[in-house]
Amino acid sequence: MSLNCGLVGLPMVGKTTIFNLLTGAGLETSNFLTGKTETNVGTARVPDGRVDYLSNLYQPRKTTYAQIQFSDVPGLVRGSSQGQGVGNQFLNTIRNVDMLAHVVRAFVNPDLPHVDGDLDPLRDVETINMELLFADMDIIEKRIERIKGGKKVKKENAQELEILEKCLDGLENEIPIGRVELTDEERLVLKNFSFLTEKPLLLVVNTDEQQFKTKSYPGRDDLEAYAAGHGLRVLEICGRIEMEISMLPDEDKEMFLTDLGITESGIDRLARAAYDYLGLISFFTVGDDEVKAWTIKKETDAKRAAGKIHSDLERGFIKAEVVKYRDLVDLGNMGRVKEKGLYRLEGKEYVVEDGDVINFRFNV
C-alpha cells in the first residue's frame, strides 16, 4: 500500500513549495493568485536508514523505499465548498486520500500578501475546517433527501439514515465526523462516502528561516492550544529554505541543514508523523534481486502481510521466516543470526512488527 496525502490550505501559503520539497517535482510557484484549478500529484520516497543498511548489505539490483503520494490541490477560500465552482472540484480530488495535511502560513513576506490581509494561523485553520465541514454537510443533506424522497424508507436504508442524521447533528455543532461517537459497524456504513472531516488531519506550519530557528511565529501559542484541544499534531517546516537546500549537492546539504537546526528533512518528519497518525509500520523483504520496504497497518498478521506482496502468497501461505532488523545489524549477516538462534519460523497468526525482515514460504 502507498500512503496518499492531500495538501490543503488557503492560497499563497506555500503549498506548492512544500509539495516540491516533498516530491522534488520542481513545479513553478507564484507570488500572485493564479486561479489554479488543477491538482498536482507526485510521489515522495520515504527516507529510511534501515533500507539503506539492508541495501548496502545485500547489494541488490533494485532498492525500493516506501512511498507517499501527495496531492497539491488549489487553494481554498471562504465559500469554496458552496456551489459547483473550483472549490468543489478541489474537494473532490482529495476525497480518496488517507489523510490531509493543512499547510498553514506563518512566514512573513511583504511581497506576498495574505489573502485575508494579516497573519493569523488559527483563523486560517478554522477557515479551512469550516469549508471541509460544509462540504461533508452538503453530501449528507443530499443523501438524506434522496433516502427520504422515496415513497417508503427501505429497511436497508434505515440504519444508514440514522447514522447520517447523527453525523449531520455533529457537523451542525462543528464536530468533525472523525470525532462523532460511532461504532466500528456504523463507520463501515460511512466508508464509501469518504468524508473529509473523518480523515486524520496534520497541521503543517510553513515558517520563514528566522521563525524556524527561534521556534516562534505570530499566533503560535493559540494554534498549539487549539491543536492540543482537538487532538491534532503540528509540524513546523521552513518550506522555501528546505526546498533550496534539497537542490544542493549532497556534500553541502548537511552543512546548511545543521545551520538551520534541522536534523531531519521535511519529508522525514512528515512521513514519520503520517505513519504514527495512521498506525502504519514497515517490514522488509531482502535478496540479490531487491531490497524493499512494505507498508502495513499495525497489528497485521503474517498471512495478511504476505498478501500485500501478492495475493498468491496469502492464499498459499505456509510460514514466515522472520528476523529482527536490530539482530541483523548487531550480528552483521543472516548466517550469524541463524547461528545465534534468532531466526524464527512463524505461523499465519504472527503479528508483524515494525522492522521485521521476512521471507514468506508459500505453495499454490
Coordinates of C-alpha atoms in Angstrom, one line a residue, residues 12-310:
M12 CA -0.5 31.9 -1.1
V13 CA 0.6 29.7 1.9
G14 CA 3.3 27.8 0.2
K15 CA 1.5 24.6 -0.6
T16 CA 3.3 24.1 -3.9
T17 CA 6.7 24.9 -2.3
I18 CA 6.0 22.2 0.3
F19 CA 4.9 19.9 -2.5
N20 CA 8.1 20.5 -4.4
L21 CA 10.1 19.9 -1.2
L22 CA 8.4 16.6 -0.6
T23 CA 8.3 15.2 -4.2
G24 CA 11.2 17.0 -5.9
A25 CA 8.7 17.9 -8.7
G26 CA 10.2 21.4 -9.3
L27 CA 6.9 23.0 -10.2
E28 CA 6.8 26.7 -10.7
T29 CA 5.5 28.8 -7.8
S30 CA 4.0 32.3 -8.0
N31 CA 3.7 35.4 -5.8
F32 CA 0.3 36.1 -7.3
L33 CA -3.2 34.5 -7.2
T34 CA -3.2 32.4 -10.4
G35 CA -6.7 30.9 -10.2
K36 CA -5.1 27.4 -10.4
T37 CA -7.7 24.7 -10.9
E38 CA -5.5 21.6 -11.3
T39 CA -4.3 19.2 -8.7
N40 CA -0.6 18.4 -8.8
V41 CA 0.2 14.8 -8.0
G42 CA 3.6 13.5 -7.1
T43 CA 5.3 10.7 -5.2
A44 CA 7.9 11.0 -2.4
R45 CA 10.3 8.3 -1.4
V46 CA 10.1 7.8 2.4
P47 CA 13.7 8.0 3.7
D48 CA 14.6 5.0 5.8
G49 CA 18.1 4.3 7.2
R50 CA 17.1 0.6 7.6
V51 CA 16.5 0.3 3.8
D52 CA 19.9 2.0 3.3
Y53 CA 21.6 -0.5 5.6
L54 CA 19.9 -3.6 4.0
S55 CA 20.7 -2.3 0.5
N56 CA 24.4 -1.9 1.4
L57 CA 24.4 -5.4 3.0
Y58 CA 22.7 -7.3 0.1
Q59 CA 23.8 -5.1 -2.9
P60 CA 20.6 -5.8 -4.7
R61 CA 19.9 -5.0 -8.3
K62 CA 17.0 -2.8 -7.1
T63 CA 16.2 -0.9 -3.9
T64 CA 12.6 0.2 -3.2
Y65 CA 11.6 2.5 -0.4
A66 CA 8.1 3.1 1.0
Q67 CA 6.3 5.9 -0.8
I68 CA 3.8 8.6 -0.1
Q69 CA 1.7 10.1 -2.8
F70 CA 1.0 13.8 -2.4
S71 CA -1.8 15.8 -4.0
D72 CA -1.3 19.5 -4.1
V73 CA -4.8 21.0 -4.6
P74 CA -5.9 24.5 -5.5
G75 CA -6.2 26.9 -2.6
L76 CA -9.4 27.3 -0.7
V77 CA -11.1 30.5 0.4
R78 CA -14.3 31.1 2.3
G79 CA -17.2 29.7 0.4
S80 CA -15.2 27.3 -1.7
S81 CA -17.4 24.4 -0.6
Q82 CA -20.5 26.1 -1.8
G83 CA -21.8 25.6 -5.4
Q84 CA -20.2 23.9 -8.3
G85 CA -17.0 26.0 -8.8
V86 CA -13.3 25.5 -8.3
G87 CA -13.7 24.7 -4.6
N88 CA -15.9 21.7 -5.2
Q89 CA -13.5 20.4 -7.9
F90 CA -10.7 20.7 -5.4
L91 CA -12.6 18.9 -2.7
N92 CA -13.5 16.0 -5.0
T93 CA -9.8 15.4 -5.8
I94 CA -9.0 14.7 -2.2
R95 CA -11.9 12.5 -1.1
N96 CA -10.0 9.3 -1.5
V97 CA -6.7 10.3 0.3
D98 CA -5.8 8.6 3.5
M99 CA -5.1 11.9 5.4
L100 CA -5.0 15.6 5.0
A101 CA -2.0 17.9 5.7
H102 CA -3.2 21.5 6.1
V103 CA -0.4 23.9 5.2
V104 CA -0.8 27.0 7.4
R105 CA 1.1 30.2 6.6
A106 CA 3.3 31.7 9.3
F107 CA 6.1 33.2 7.2
V108 CA 6.3 37.0 6.7
N109 CA 6.7 38.3 3.1
P110 CA 5.6 41.9 2.3
D111 CA 5.7 40.9 -1.4
L112 CA 3.3 38.1 -0.9
P113 CA 0.1 39.4 0.7
H114 CA -2.1 37.1 2.8
V115 CA -5.5 36.6 1.2
D116 CA -7.2 37.7 4.4
G117 CA -4.9 40.7 4.9
D118 CA -2.9 39.7 8.0
L119 CA -1.3 36.6 9.5
D120 CA -3.4 34.6 11.9
P121 CA -2.7 30.8 11.7
L122 CA -5.6 29.8 13.9
R123 CA -8.1 31.8 11.9
D124 CA -6.8 30.1 8.7
V125 CA -7.1 26.6 10.3
E126 CA -10.7 27.4 11.3
T127 CA -11.5 28.7 7.8
I128 CA -10.3 25.5 6.1
N129 CA -12.0 23.3 8.7
M130 CA -15.3 25.0 8.1
E131 CA -15.0 24.5 4.3
L132 CA -14.4 20.8 4.8
L133 CA -17.3 20.6 7.3
F134 CA -19.7 22.4 4.9
A135 CA -18.7 20.1 2.1
D136 CA -19.5 17.0 4.2
M137 CA -22.8 18.5 5.3
D138 CA -23.8 19.1 1.7
I139 CA -23.2 15.4 0.8
I140 CA -25.1 14.2 3.9
E141 CA -28.0 16.5 3.3
K142 CA -28.4 15.4 -0.3
R143 CA -28.2 11.7 0.6
I144 CA -30.8 12.1 3.4
E145 CA -33.1 13.9 1.0
R146 CA -32.6 11.1 -1.5
I147 CA -33.4 8.4 1.1
K148 CA -36.5 10.2 2.4
G149 CA -37.6 11.1 -1.1
G150 CA -38.9 7.6 -1.8
K151 CA -42.4 6.5 -1.0
K152 CA -41.0 4.5 1.8
V153 CA -37.7 4.3 3.5
K154 CA -36.3 0.8 2.7
K155 CA -35.1 -1.4 5.5
E156 CA -31.5 -1.4 4.3
N157 CA -31.5 2.4 4.2
A158 CA -33.0 2.9 7.7
Q159 CA -29.7 2.3 9.5
E160 CA -27.8 4.5 7.1
L161 CA -30.3 7.3 7.6
E162 CA -29.9 7.1 11.4
I163 CA -26.1 7.2 11.1
L164 CA -26.1 10.1 8.7
E165 CA -28.5 12.1 10.9
K166 CA -26.2 11.6 13.8
C167 CA -23.2 12.8 11.7
L168 CA -25.2 15.8 10.5
D169 CA -26.1 16.8 14.0
G170 CA -22.4 16.6 14.9
L171 CA -21.4 18.8 11.9
E172 CA -24.0 21.4 12.7
N173 CA -22.3 21.7 16.1
E174 CA -18.9 22.0 14.4
I175 CA -17.9 18.4 15.4
P176 CA -16.0 16.7 12.5
I177 CA -17.3 13.2 11.6
G178 CA -14.0 11.7 12.9
R179 CA -14.9 12.8 16.4
V180 CA -18.6 11.8 16.3
E181 CA -19.2 8.8 18.6
L182 CA -19.9 5.9 16.2
T183 CA -19.3 2.2 16.5
D184 CA -17.0 0.3 14.1
E185 CA -20.0 -1.1 12.4
E186 CA -21.5 2.4 11.9
R187 CA -18.2 3.7 10.5
L188 CA -18.2 0.8 8.0
V189 CA -21.6 2.1 6.7
L190 CA -19.9 5.5 6.0
K191 CA -16.9 4.1 4.3
N192 CA -17.9 4.8 0.7
F193 CA -18.7 8.5 1.4
S194 CA -15.0 9.3 2.0
F195 CA -15.9 12.2 4.3
L196 CA -13.3 14.9 4.5
T197 CA -13.8 15.6 8.2
E198 CA -13.4 11.9 9.0
K199 CA -9.8 11.8 7.7
P200 CA -6.8 12.4 10.0
L201 CA -5.6 16.0 9.8
L202 CA -2.0 17.2 10.3
L203 CA -1.2 20.9 10.6
V204 CA 2.0 21.8 8.7
V205 CA 3.1 25.3 9.6
N206 CA 5.1 26.9 6.9
T207 CA 7.6 29.3 8.6
D208 CA 10.4 31.6 7.4
E209 CA 14.0 30.9 8.4
Q210 CA 14.1 33.2 11.4
Q211 CA 10.8 31.8 12.8
F212 CA 12.0 28.2 12.3
K213 CA 15.3 28.9 14.2
T214 CA 13.5 30.7 17.1
K215 CA 10.5 28.4 17.1
S216 CA 8.3 31.5 17.3
Y217 CA 5.8 32.9 14.9
P218 CA 2.6 35.1 15.1
G219 CA -0.2 33.1 16.9
R220 CA 1.9 30.1 17.7
D221 CA 0.6 29.7 21.3
D222 CA -3.1 30.0 20.2
L223 CA -2.5 27.4 17.4
E224 CA -0.7 25.0 19.7
A225 CA -3.5 25.3 22.3
Y226 CA -6.1 24.6 19.6
A227 CA -4.3 21.6 18.3
A228 CA -3.9 20.1 21.8
G229 CA -7.6 20.6 22.5
H230 CA -8.6 18.9 19.2
G231 CA -6.0 16.1 19.2
L232 CA -4.1 17.5 16.2
R233 CA -0.4 17.3 15.5
V234 CA 1.6 20.4 14.5
L235 CA 4.7 20.1 12.3
E236 CA 6.8 23.1 11.5
I237 CA 8.6 23.3 8.2
C238 CA 10.6 26.1 6.6
G239 CA 9.5 25.2 3.1
R240 CA 11.4 27.7 1.0
I241 CA 14.8 27.2 2.6
E242 CA 14.4 23.4 2.9
M243 CA 13.5 23.2 -0.8
E244 CA 16.5 25.3 -1.7
I245 CA 18.8 23.1 0.4
S246 CA 17.3 19.9 -1.1
M247 CA 18.6 21.1 -4.6
L248 CA 22.2 21.4 -3.3
P249 CA 24.9 18.7 -3.8
D250 CA 24.8 16.1 -1.1
E251 CA 28.1 17.3 0.4
D252 CA 26.6 20.8 1.0
K253 CA 23.2 19.8 2.3
E254 CA 24.3 18.7 5.8
M255 CA 26.1 21.9 6.5
F256 CA 23.1 24.1 5.6
L257 CA 20.7 21.8 7.4
T258 CA 22.8 22.0 10.5
D259 CA 22.9 25.8 10.3
L260 CA 19.1 25.8 10.2
G261 CA 19.0 23.4 13.2
I262 CA 17.4 20.6 11.1
T263 CA 18.4 17.1 12.0
E264 CA 15.7 15.5 9.7
S265 CA 14.4 16.7 6.4
G266 CA 10.8 17.8 5.9
I267 CA 9.8 14.5 4.3
D268 CA 11.4 12.5 7.1
R269 CA 9.4 14.4 9.7
L270 CA 6.2 14.4 7.8
A271 CA 6.4 10.7 6.9
R272 CA 7.0 9.7 10.5
A273 CA 4.1 11.9 11.7
A274 CA 1.9 10.4 9.0
Y275 CA 2.9 6.8 9.8
D276 CA 2.3 7.4 13.5
Y277 CA -1.1 9.1 12.8
L278 CA -2.4 6.3 10.6
G279 CA -0.9 3.5 12.6
L280 CA 1.5 2.3 9.9
I281 CA 4.7 0.3 10.1
S282 CA 7.2 -1.1 7.6
F283 CA 8.6 -4.6 7.1
F284 CA 11.3 -5.6 4.7
T285 CA 12.0 -8.3 2.1
V286 CA 15.6 -8.7 1.1
G287 CA 17.7 -10.6 -1.6
D288 CA 20.0 -10.2 -4.5
D289 CA 17.2 -9.0 -6.8
E290 CA 15.6 -6.4 -4.5
V291 CA 15.5 -4.9 -1.0
K292 CA 12.1 -3.5 -0.5
A293 CA 10.1 -1.7 2.3
W294 CA 6.4 -2.7 2.6
T295 CA 3.8 -0.6 4.4
I296 CA 1.1 -2.2 6.5
K297 CA -1.1 -1.3 9.4
K298 CA 0.0 -2.1 12.9
E299 CA -1.4 -5.5 14.2
T300 CA -1.4 -7.0 10.7
D301 CA -0.8 -10.8 10.9
A302 CA 1.8 -12.6 8.8
K303 CA -0.7 -14.1 6.3
R304 CA -2.3 -10.7 5.5
A305 CA 1.2 -9.1 5.3
A306 CA 2.1 -11.7 2.7
G307 CA -0.9 -10.6 0.7
K308 CA 0.5 -7.1 0.5
I309 CA 3.2 -8.5 -1.7
H310 CA 1.0 -10.8 -3.8

